[in-house]
PDB file of C-alpha atoms and ligand atoms in Angstrom:
ATOM      1  CA  MET O 213      14.918   3.646  18.785  1.00 77.00           C
ATOM      2  CA  SER O 214      11.243   4.518  18.490  1.00 94.00           C
ATOM      3  CA  ILE O 215       9.523   3.809  15.196  1.00 97.00           C
ATOM      4  CA  GLN O 216       8.733   7.059  13.422  1.00 97.00           C
ATOM      5  CA  LEU O 217       5.217   6.376  12.229  1.00 98.00           C
ATOM      6  CA  ASN O 218       4.321  10.058  12.561  1.00 97.00           C
ATOM      7  CA  LYS O 219       6.352  10.756   9.387  1.00 97.00           C
ATOM      8  CA  ILE O 220       3.827   8.834   7.273  1.00 98.00           C
ATOM      9  CA  LEU O 221       0.622   9.219   9.320  1.00 98.00           C
ATOM     10  CA  LYS O 222      -1.499  12.226  10.304  1.00 97.00           C
ATOM     11  CA  ASN O 223      -3.327  11.781  13.617  1.00 96.00           C
ATOM     12  CA  GLY O 224      -2.768   8.055  13.276  1.00 98.00           C
ATOM     13  CA  ARG O 225      -4.331   7.806   9.818  1.00 98.00           C
ATOM     14  CA  GLY O 226      -2.768   7.632   6.387  1.00 98.00           C
ATOM     15  CA  ILE O 227      -3.314   7.484   2.645  1.00 98.00           C
ATOM     16  CA  PHE O 228      -0.368   6.230   0.612  1.00 98.00           C
ATOM     17  CA  LEU O 229      -0.249   6.675  -3.147  1.00 98.00           C
ATOM     18  CA  ALA O 230       1.081   3.454  -4.702  1.00 98.00           C
ATOM     19  CA  TYR O 231       3.046   3.504  -7.946  1.00 98.00           C
ATOM     20  CA  ASP O 232       4.868   0.184  -8.110  1.00 97.00           C
ATOM     21  CA  GLN O 233       2.392  -1.327 -10.571  1.00 97.00           C
ATOM     22  CA  GLY O 234       4.805  -0.844 -13.503  1.00 96.00           C
ATOM     23  CA  MET O 235       6.860  -3.732 -12.172  1.00 96.00           C
ATOM     24  CA  GLU O 236       3.989  -5.802 -10.814  1.00 96.00           C
ATOM     25  CA  HIS O 237       1.594  -5.530 -13.762  1.00 96.00           C
ATOM     26  CA  GLY O 238       3.507  -3.959 -16.631  1.00 94.00           C
ATOM     27  CA  PRO O 239       2.247  -1.020 -18.694  1.00 94.00           C
ATOM     28  CA  ARG O 240      -1.256  -2.479 -19.068  1.00 95.00           C
ATOM     29  CA  ASP O 241      -2.330  -0.224 -16.171  1.00 96.00           C
ATOM     30  CA  PHE O 242      -0.972   2.912 -17.846  1.00 97.00           C
ATOM     31  CA  ASN O 243      -2.076   5.451 -20.422  1.00 97.00           C
ATOM     32  CA  SER O 244       0.062   8.146 -22.053  1.00 97.00           C
ATOM     33  CA  LYS O 245      -0.408  10.481 -19.053  1.00 97.00           C
ATOM     34  CA  ASN O 246       0.023   8.251 -16.026  1.00 98.00           C
ATOM     35  CA  CYS O 247       2.910   6.228 -17.429  1.00 97.00           C
ATOM     36  CA  ASP O 248       4.999   9.346 -16.744  1.00 97.00           C
ATOM     37  CA  PRO O 249       6.179   9.195 -13.108  1.00 97.00           C
ATOM     38  CA  THR O 250       6.135  13.004 -12.874  1.00 97.00           C
ATOM     39  CA  TYR O 251       2.341  12.903 -13.428  1.00 97.00           C
ATOM     40  CA  LEU O 252       2.054  10.714 -10.363  1.00 97.00           C
ATOM     41  CA  MET O 253       4.546  12.699  -8.318  1.00 97.00           C
ATOM     42  CA  ASP O 254       2.596  15.905  -8.984  1.00 97.00           C
ATOM     43  CA  ILE O 255      -0.582  14.230  -7.722  1.00 98.00           C
ATOM     44  CA  ALA O 256       1.248  13.013  -4.614  1.00 98.00           C
ATOM     45  CA  LEU O 257       2.734  16.437  -3.870  1.00 97.00           C
ATOM     46  CA  GLU O 258      -0.159  18.709  -4.715  1.00 97.00           C
ATOM     47  CA  GLY O 259      -2.700  16.226  -3.351  1.00 98.00           C
ATOM     48  CA  HIS O 260      -0.861  16.152  -0.004  1.00 98.00           C
ATOM     49  CA  TYR O 261      -0.596  12.399   0.216  1.00 98.00           C
ATOM     50  CA  ASP O 262       0.772  11.045   3.463  1.00 98.00           C
ATOM     51  CA  ALA O 263       3.364   9.112   1.453  1.00 98.00           C
ATOM     52  CA  VAL O 264       4.167   7.856  -2.020  1.00 98.00           C
ATOM     53  CA  ILE O 265       5.210   4.244  -2.666  1.00 98.00           C
ATOM     54  CA  LEU O 266       7.935   3.744  -5.286  1.00 98.00           C
ATOM     55  CA  GLN O 267      10.426   1.101  -6.338  1.00 98.00           C
ATOM     56  CA  HIS O 268      14.020   2.228  -5.763  1.00 98.00           C
ATOM     57  CA  GLY O 269      14.775   2.886  -9.461  1.00 97.00           C
ATOM     58  CA  THR O 270      11.822   5.239  -9.829  1.00 97.00           C
ATOM     59  CA  ALA O 271      12.682   6.892  -6.525  1.00 97.00           C
ATOM     60  CA  GLU O 272      16.252   7.537  -7.669  1.00 97.00           C
ATOM     61  CA  LYS O 273      15.193   9.217 -10.912  1.00 96.00           C
ATOM     62  CA  TYR O 274      12.024  11.037  -9.844  1.00 96.00           C
ATOM     63  CA  TYR O 275      12.113  11.706  -6.112  1.00 96.00           C
ATOM     64  CA  GLN O 276      14.318  14.725  -6.453  1.00 83.00           C
ATOM     65  CA  ASP O 277      14.525  17.909  -4.392  1.00 80.00           C
ATOM     66  CA  TYR O 278      11.241  19.197  -5.764  1.00 83.00           C
ATOM     67  CA  TYR O 279       9.314  16.206  -4.445  1.00 91.00           C
ATOM     68  CA  LYS O 280      11.166  15.770  -1.150  1.00 90.00           C
ATOM     69  CA  ASP O 281       8.199  17.104   0.838  1.00 93.00           C
ATOM     70  CA  ILE O 282       6.234  13.938   0.114  1.00 97.00           C
ATOM     71  CA  PRO O 283       7.235  11.197   2.541  1.00 98.00           C
ATOM     72  CA  LEU O 284       8.655   8.277   0.561  1.00 98.00           C
ATOM     73  CA  ILE O 285       8.007   4.563   1.080  1.00 98.00           C
ATOM     74  CA  VAL O 286      10.498   2.459  -0.866  1.00 98.00           C
ATOM     75  CA  LYS O 287       9.191  -0.951  -1.869  1.00 98.00           C
ATOM     76  CA  LEU O 288      12.088  -3.308  -1.225  1.00 98.00           C
ATOM     77  CA  ASN O 289      10.895  -6.348  -3.162  1.00 98.00           C
ATOM     78  CA  GLY O 290       8.879  -7.014  -6.268  1.00 98.00           C
ATOM     79  CA  LYS O 291       8.224  -9.424  -9.099  1.00 97.00           C
ATOM     80  CA  THR O 292       6.809  -9.367 -12.615  1.00 97.00           C
ATOM     81  CA  GLN O 293       3.914 -11.210 -14.219  1.00 95.00           C
ATOM     82  CA  LEU O 294       6.183 -12.531 -16.929  1.00 95.00           C
ATOM     83  CA  THR O 295       6.573 -15.977 -15.400  1.00 92.00           C
ATOM     84  CA  LYS O 296       3.863 -18.309 -14.192  1.00 90.00           C
ATOM     85  CA  LEU O 297       5.988 -19.594 -11.334  1.00 94.00           C
ATOM     86  CA  GLU O 298       4.844 -19.956  -7.734  1.00 97.00           C
ATOM     87  CA  PRO O 299       4.651 -16.367  -6.325  1.00 97.00           C
ATOM     88  CA  TYR O 300       8.021 -15.318  -4.949  1.00 97.00           C
ATOM     89  CA  SER O 301       8.934 -11.671  -4.528  1.00 98.00           C
ATOM     90  CA  ARG O 302      12.585 -11.177  -3.679  1.00 98.00           C
ATOM     91  CA  GLN O 303      14.387  -8.265  -2.092  1.00 98.00           C
ATOM     92  CA  LEU O 304      15.733  -5.864  -4.747  1.00 98.00           C
ATOM     93  CA  CYS O 305      16.803  -2.939  -2.587  1.00 98.00           C
ATOM     94  CA  THR O 306      18.436  -2.716   0.831  1.00 98.00           C
ATOM     95  CA  VAL O 307      17.221  -0.726   3.808  1.00 98.00           C
ATOM     96  CA  GLU O 308      20.387   1.377   3.634  1.00 98.00           C
ATOM     97  CA  ARG O 309      19.805   2.299  -0.017  1.00 98.00           C
ATOM     98  CA  ALA O 310      16.181   3.166   0.750  1.00 98.00           C
ATOM     99  CA  ILE O 311      17.395   5.527   3.478  1.00 98.00           C
ATOM    100  CA  LYS O 312      19.893   7.137   1.078  1.00 97.00           C
ATOM    101  CA  LEU O 313      17.028   7.678  -1.363  1.00 97.00           C
ATOM    102  CA  GLY O 314      15.138   9.544   1.360  1.00 97.00           C
ATOM    103  CA  ALA O 315      12.733   6.850   2.582  1.00 98.00           C
ATOM    104  CA  SER O 316      10.557   7.495   5.625  1.00 98.00           C
ATOM    105  CA  ALA O 317       9.423   3.852   5.578  1.00 98.00           C
ATOM    106  CA  VAL O 318      10.021   0.648   3.629  1.00 98.00           C
ATOM    107  CA  GLY O 319       7.597  -1.892   2.188  1.00 98.00           C
ATOM    108  CA  TYR O 320       7.770  -5.598   1.394  1.00 98.00           C
ATOM    109  CA  THR O 321       5.243  -8.118  -0.017  1.00 98.00           C
ATOM    110  CA  ILE O 322       4.853 -11.560   1.514  1.00 98.00           C
ATOM    111  CA  TYR O 323       2.844 -14.074  -0.520  1.00 98.00           C
ATOM    112  CA  ASN O 324       1.415 -16.059   2.347  1.00 97.00           C
ATOM    113  CA  GLY O 325       0.667 -19.639   1.394  1.00 97.00           C
ATOM    114  CA  SER O 326       3.173 -19.673  -1.463  1.00 97.00           C
ATOM    115  CA  GLU O 327       5.718 -22.460  -1.570  1.00 97.00           C
ATOM    116  CA  HIS O 328       8.285 -19.680  -0.995  1.00 98.00           C
ATOM    117  CA  GLU O 329       6.565 -18.144   2.019  1.00 98.00           C
ATOM    118  CA  GLY O 330       9.385 -19.195   4.342  1.00 98.00           C
ATOM    119  CA  GLU O 331      12.067 -17.392   2.319  1.00 98.00           C
ATOM    120  CA  MET O 332       9.974 -14.213   2.153  1.00 98.00           C
ATOM    121  CA  MET O 333       9.241 -14.347   5.898  1.00 98.00           C
ATOM    122  CA  GLN O 334      12.929 -14.730   6.654  1.00 98.00           C
ATOM    123  CA  GLU O 335      13.936 -11.883   4.330  1.00 98.00           C
ATOM    124  CA  PHE O 336      11.185  -9.722   5.831  1.00 98.00           C
ATOM    125  CA  ALA O 337      12.344 -10.445   9.391  1.00 98.00           C
ATOM    126  CA  SER O 338      15.874  -9.264   8.641  1.00 98.00           C
ATOM    127  CA  ILE O 339      14.487  -6.117   6.980  1.00 98.00           C
ATOM    128  CA  VAL O 340      12.484  -5.380  10.146  1.00 98.00           C
ATOM    129  CA  ASP O 341      15.621  -5.926  12.195  1.00 98.00           C
ATOM    130  CA  LYS O 342      17.604  -3.383  10.143  1.00 98.00           C
ATOM    131  CA  ALA O 343      14.859  -0.830   9.533  1.00 98.00           C
ATOM    132  CA  HIS O 344      13.905  -0.667  13.203  1.00 98.00           C
ATOM    133  CA  ASP O 345      17.520   0.079  14.127  1.00 98.00           C
ATOM    134  CA  TYR O 346      17.009   3.319  12.164  1.00 97.00           C
ATOM    135  CA  GLY O 347      13.494   3.944  13.526  1.00 98.00           C
ATOM    136  CA  LEU O 348      12.075   3.288  10.052  1.00 98.00           C
ATOM    137  CA  PRO O 349       8.527   1.850   9.911  1.00 98.00           C
ATOM    138  CA  VAL O 350       8.050  -1.345   7.903  1.00 98.00           C
ATOM    139  CA  ILE O 351       4.905  -1.946   5.875  1.00 98.00           C
ATOM    140  CA  ALA O 352       4.024  -5.515   4.937  1.00 98.00           C
ATOM    141  CA  TRP O 353       1.853  -6.270   1.930  1.00 98.00           C
ATOM    142  CA  MET O 354       0.216  -9.437   3.352  1.00 98.00           C
ATOM    143  CA  TYR O 355      -1.094 -11.110   0.202  1.00 98.00           C
ATOM    144  CA  PRO O 356      -2.206 -14.754   0.448  1.00 98.00           C
ATOM    145  CA  ARG O 357      -1.378 -16.226  -2.949  1.00 97.00           C
ATOM    146  CA  GLY O 358       0.042 -19.416  -4.433  1.00 96.00           C
ATOM    147  CA  LYS O 359      -0.758 -23.063  -4.786  1.00 93.00           C
ATOM    148  CA  PHE O 360      -1.769 -23.567  -1.144  1.00 94.00           C
ATOM    149  CA  VAL O 361      -4.310 -20.735  -1.210  1.00 98.00           C
ATOM    150  CA  GLU O 362      -7.849 -21.596  -2.265  1.00 97.00           C
ATOM    151  CA  ASP O 363      -9.553 -18.276  -1.579  1.00 98.00           C
ATOM    152  CA  LYS O 364      -7.226 -15.311  -1.130  1.00 98.00           C
ATOM    153  CA  LEU O 365     -10.032 -13.195   0.385  1.00 98.00           C
ATOM    154  CA  ASP O 366     -11.206 -15.786   2.909  1.00 98.00           C
ATOM    155  CA  ASN O 367     -11.754 -13.902   6.154  1.00 98.00           C
ATOM    156  CA  ASP O 368     -10.057 -16.426   8.445  1.00 98.00           C
ATOM    157  CA  LEU O 369      -7.072 -16.447   6.136  1.00 98.00           C
ATOM    158  CA  LEU O 370      -6.883 -12.626   6.169  1.00 98.00           C
ATOM    159  CA  ALA O 371      -7.085 -12.673   9.985  1.00 98.00           C
ATOM    160  CA  TYR O 372      -4.286 -15.256  10.004  1.00 98.00           C
ATOM    161  CA  VAL O 373      -1.999 -13.148   7.806  1.00 98.00           C
ATOM    162  CA  ALA O 374      -2.789 -10.048   9.866  1.00 98.00           C
ATOM    163  CA  ARG O 375      -1.617 -11.899  12.957  1.00 98.00           C
ATOM    164  CA  LEU O 376       1.420 -13.191  11.105  1.00 98.00           C
ATOM    165  CA  GLY O 377       2.357  -9.620  10.138  1.00 98.00           C
ATOM    166  CA  LEU O 378       2.188  -8.544  13.772  1.00 98.00           C
ATOM    167  CA  GLU O 379       4.335 -11.457  14.861  1.00 98.00           C
ATOM    168  CA  LEU O 380       6.867 -10.739  12.124  1.00 98.00           C
ATOM    169  CA  GLY O 381       7.342  -7.186  13.398  1.00 98.00           C
ATOM    170  CA  ALA O 382       5.480  -5.177  10.749  1.00 98.00           C
ATOM    171  CA  ASP O 383       4.256  -1.721  11.797  1.00 98.00           C
ATOM    172  CA  ILE O 384       1.581  -1.414   9.113  1.00 99.00           C
ATOM    173  CA  LEU O 385      -0.129  -4.208   7.188  1.00 99.00           C
ATOM    174  CA  LYS O 386      -1.504  -3.656   3.714  1.00 98.00           C
ATOM    175  CA  ILE O 387      -4.278  -6.158   3.121  1.00 98.00           C
ATOM    176  CA  ASN O 388      -6.854  -6.653   0.377  1.00 98.00           C
ATOM    177  CA  TYR O 389     -10.340  -5.780   1.622  1.00 98.00           C
ATOM    178  CA  ASN O 390     -12.969  -8.503   1.121  1.00 98.00           C
ATOM    179  CA  ASN O 391     -16.163  -6.403   1.363  1.00 98.00           C
ATOM    180  CA  ASN O 392     -16.990  -7.890   4.758  1.00 98.00           C
ATOM    181  CA  ILE O 393     -17.100  -5.144   7.381  1.00 98.00           C
ATOM    182  CA  GLU O 394     -17.770  -7.432  10.365  1.00 98.00           C
ATOM    183  CA  GLY O 395     -15.215  -9.972   9.168  1.00 98.00           C
ATOM    184  CA  TRP O 396     -12.566  -7.304   8.676  1.00 98.00           C
ATOM    185  CA  LYS O 397     -13.010  -6.081  12.239  1.00 98.00           C
ATOM    186  CA  TRP O 398     -11.674  -9.513  13.233  1.00 98.00           C
ATOM    187  CA  VAL O 399      -8.804  -9.126  10.757  1.00 98.00           C
ATOM    188  CA  VAL O 400      -7.880  -5.738  12.248  1.00 98.00           C
ATOM    189  CA  LYS O 401      -8.235  -7.081  15.795  1.00 98.00           C
ATOM    190  CA  ASN O 402      -5.799  -9.875  15.038  1.00 98.00           C
ATOM    191  CA  ALA O 403      -3.251  -7.332  13.813  1.00 98.00           C
ATOM    192  CA  GLY O 404      -3.045  -5.997  17.398  1.00 98.00           C
ATOM    193  CA  LYS O 405      -0.760  -2.952  17.561  1.00 98.00           C
ATOM    194  CA  ALA O 406       0.204  -3.367  13.912  1.00 98.00           C
ATOM    195  CA  LYS O 407      -1.975  -0.939  11.958  1.00 98.00           C
ATOM    196  CA  VAL O 408      -3.985  -1.987   8.924  1.00 98.00           C
ATOM    197  CA  VAL O 409      -4.499  -0.222   5.595  1.00 98.00           C
ATOM    198  CA  ALA O 410      -6.562  -1.580   2.700  1.00 98.00           C
ATOM    199  CA  SER O 411      -5.221  -1.961  -0.829  1.00 97.00           C
ATOM    200  CA  GLY O 412      -7.004   0.058  -3.486  1.00 96.00           C
ATOM    201  CA  GLY O 413      -7.442  -2.618  -6.156  1.00 96.00           C
ATOM    202  CA  ASP O 414      -8.835  -2.332  -9.674  1.00 97.00           C
ATOM    203  CA  LYS O 415     -10.494   0.923 -10.703  1.00 97.00           C
ATOM    204  CA  LEU O 416     -14.063   1.181  -9.411  1.00 98.00           C
ATOM    205  CA  SER O 417     -16.829   3.731  -9.982  1.00 98.00           C
ATOM    206  CA  ASP O 418     -16.592   6.818  -7.747  1.00 98.00           C
ATOM    207  CA  ARG O 419     -19.411   5.694  -5.500  1.00 98.00           C
ATOM    208  CA  GLU O 420     -18.106   2.138  -5.214  1.00 98.00           C
ATOM    209  CA  PHE O 421     -14.611   3.262  -4.306  1.00 98.00           C
ATOM    210  CA  LEU O 422     -15.794   5.812  -1.757  1.00 98.00           C
ATOM    211  CA  GLN O 423     -18.129   3.239  -0.218  1.00 98.00           C
ATOM    212  CA  LYS O 424     -15.218   0.807   0.000  1.00 98.00           C
ATOM    213  CA  THR O 425     -13.089   3.494   1.650  1.00 98.00           C
ATOM    214  CA  TYR O 426     -15.864   4.304   4.104  1.00 98.00           C
ATOM    215  CA  ASP O 427     -16.502   0.646   4.955  1.00 98.00           C
ATOM    216  CA  VAL O 428     -12.797  -0.026   5.502  1.00 98.00           C
ATOM    217  CA  MET O 429     -12.644   2.875   7.955  1.00 98.00           C
ATOM    218  CA  GLN O 430     -15.498   1.341   9.997  1.00 98.00           C
ATOM    219  CA  THR O 431     -13.380  -1.738  10.732  1.00 98.00           C
ATOM    220  CA  GLY O 432     -10.636  -0.045  12.745  1.00 98.00           C
ATOM    221  CA  ALA O 433      -8.280   0.219   9.764  1.00 98.00           C
ATOM    222  CA  ILE O 434      -6.287   3.451   9.575  1.00 98.00           C
ATOM    223  CA  GLY O 435      -6.427   4.189   5.861  1.00 98.00           C
ATOM    224  CA  LEU O 436      -5.559   3.129   2.354  1.00 98.00           C
ATOM    225  CA  ALA O 437      -2.659   2.371   0.062  1.00 98.00           C
ATOM    226  CA  VAL O 438      -4.188   3.230  -3.266  1.00 98.00           C
ATOM    227  CA  GLY O 439      -2.919   3.511  -6.813  1.00 98.00           C
ATOM    228  CA  ARG O 440      -5.118   2.899  -9.822  1.00 98.00           C
ATOM    229  CA  ASN O 441      -8.293   4.396  -8.336  1.00 98.00           C
ATOM    230  CA  ILE O 442      -6.425   7.699  -8.201  1.00 98.00           C
ATOM    231  CA  TRP O 443      -4.009   7.883 -11.095  1.00 98.00           C
ATOM    232  CA  GLN O 444      -6.406   6.215 -13.555  1.00 98.00           C
ATOM    233  CA  HIS O 445      -9.119   8.691 -12.538  1.00 98.00           C
ATOM    234  CA  ASP O 446      -9.783  11.579 -14.912  1.00 97.00           C
ATOM    235  CA  LYS O 447     -10.013  13.894 -11.878  1.00 98.00           C
ATOM    236  CA  PRO O 448      -7.302  12.553  -9.574  1.00 98.00           C
ATOM    237  CA  PHE O 449      -7.292  15.631  -7.310  1.00 98.00           C
ATOM    238  CA  SER O 450     -11.054  15.544  -6.774  1.00 98.00           C
ATOM    239  CA  MET O 451     -10.913  11.832  -5.934  1.00 98.00           C
ATOM    240  CA  THR O 452      -7.998  12.543  -3.597  1.00 98.00           C
ATOM    241  CA  LYS O 453     -10.034  15.163  -1.726  1.00 98.00           C
ATOM    242  CA  ALA O 454     -12.974  12.774  -1.532  1.00 98.00           C
ATOM    243  CA  ILE O 455     -10.988   9.931   0.062  1.00 98.00           C
ATOM    244  CA  GLN O 456      -9.208  12.379   2.382  1.00 98.00           C
ATOM    245  CA  ALA O 457     -12.617  13.617   3.517  1.00 98.00           C
ATOM    246  CA  ILE O 458     -13.523  10.084   4.591  1.00 98.00           C
ATOM    247  CA  VAL O 459     -10.176   8.933   5.982  1.00 98.00           C
ATOM    248  CA  HIS O 460      -8.925  12.125   7.617  1.00 98.00           C
ATOM    249  CA  HIS O 461     -12.129  14.045   8.272  1.00 98.00           C
ATOM    250  CA  LYS O 462     -14.576  11.197   9.003  1.00 98.00           C
ATOM    251  CA  LYS O 463     -17.062  12.339   6.351  1.00 98.00           C
ATOM    252  CA  THR O 464     -19.775  10.163   4.821  1.00 98.00           C
ATOM    253  CA  VAL O 465     -19.843   8.806   1.271  1.00 98.00           C
ATOM    254  CA  GLU O 466     -22.482  11.385   0.286  1.00 98.00           C
ATOM    255  CA  GLU O 467     -20.358  14.217   1.671  1.00 98.00           C
ATOM    256  CA  ALA O 468     -17.250  12.906  -0.074  1.00 98.00           C
ATOM    257  CA  LEU O 469     -19.087  12.559  -3.395  1.00 98.00           C
ATOM    258  CA  LYS O 470     -19.554  16.346  -3.431  1.00 98.00           C
ATOM    259  CA  PHE O 471     -15.874  16.703  -4.345  1.00 98.00           C
ATOM    260  CA  LEU O 472     -16.478  14.894  -7.635  1.00 97.00           C
TER     261      LEU O 472
HETATM  262  P1  LIG K 648      -3.710  -0.477  -6.443  1.00 81.16           P
HETATM  263  O1  LIG K 648      -4.445   0.500  -5.552  1.00 81.16           O
HETATM  264  O2  LIG K 648      -3.525   0.074  -7.820  1.00 81.16           O
HETATM  265  O3  LIG K 648      -4.372  -1.837  -6.402  1.00 81.16           O
HETATM  266  O4  LIG K 648      -2.250  -0.623  -5.814  1.00 81.16           O
HETATM  267  C1  LIG K 648      -2.012  -1.398  -4.665  1.00 81.16           C
HETATM  268  C2  LIG K 648      -0.989  -2.484  -4.962  1.00 81.16           C
HETATM  269  O5  LIG K 648      -0.774  -3.302  -3.825  1.00 81.16           O
HETATM  270  C3  LIG K 648       0.342  -1.975  -5.458  1.00 81.16           C
HETATM  271  O6  LIG K 648       1.168  -1.555  -4.427  1.00 81.16           O
HETATM  272  C4  LIG K 648       0.858  -3.171  -6.194  1.00 81.16           C
HETATM  273  O7  LIG K 648       1.664  -2.848  -7.275  1.00 81.16           O
HETATM  274  C5  LIG K 648      -0.369  -3.807  -6.742  1.00 81.16           C
HETATM  275  O8  LIG K 648      -1.463  -3.327  -5.989  1.00 81.16           O
HETATM  276  C6  LIG K 648      -0.325  -5.304  -6.646  1.00 81.16           C
HETATM  277  O9  LIG K 648      -1.384  -5.788  -7.392  1.00 81.16           O
HETATM  278  P2  LIG K 648      -1.754  -7.306  -7.447  1.00 81.16           P
HETATM  279  O10 LIG K 648      -2.637  -7.552  -6.271  1.00 81.16           O
HETATM  280  O11 LIG K 648      -2.475  -7.433  -8.754  1.00 81.16           O
HETATM  281  O12 LIG K 648      -0.482  -8.099  -7.404  1.00 81.16           O
END
């Protein structure tokens, strides 16, 4: 069965609104507005995001009929920051349950270089096996982290994990950008036919975030998976239009800044 990437990409490009930080970081990222999942879902729907990324519990309670027009990416694994153990993110939701919840794609984090890398790679490979039987794209968060990783943004390491994602069968790789345009071209090249999106990261100033978005798009990447830079913004719809201008309409940073 062919992999239905067109459900989460427009003309081969995509911006995914991430909202799995509640599990990964706890409420420290939230304020009284954005801790309400409906606030986020309204941004995703009215902002015309290419997809929204949710954990299965949030999807079950908030991705109802009203929001069904937003393509859904269900994050299948996750972990908290409550332990200081070696990074290990286990599967918490099956591919079948994600499909029942309405998923157009599934996501999974691999902490490359962790002592538990092997277990995560194996779990990921069986997810790819199942998801691809249904034509469902699989997005891999390729995050070098753990006691064997000295510099998680080292360019050679990012190129290595990009290649690993391709070889593991991922369709899209979500990788942290290291502010190195030339270096990232090598990262994207190593991903081959697997497409690359950059993670949003901590909240930046408008200009910094738009410059980051622009730079990422010069490397051959196809877009962003972004959370805090949108839903922590006091004008989330204006920032949405600005990043769409760069990603989908190939505008410059100066042109995009006009939306803010
Ligand atoms: P942000 O744009 O808010 O950084 O979201 C991207 C994301 O990968 C989320 O999907 C995930 O919850 C979080 O960042 C992971 O953050 P960290 O790198 O701190 O583990």
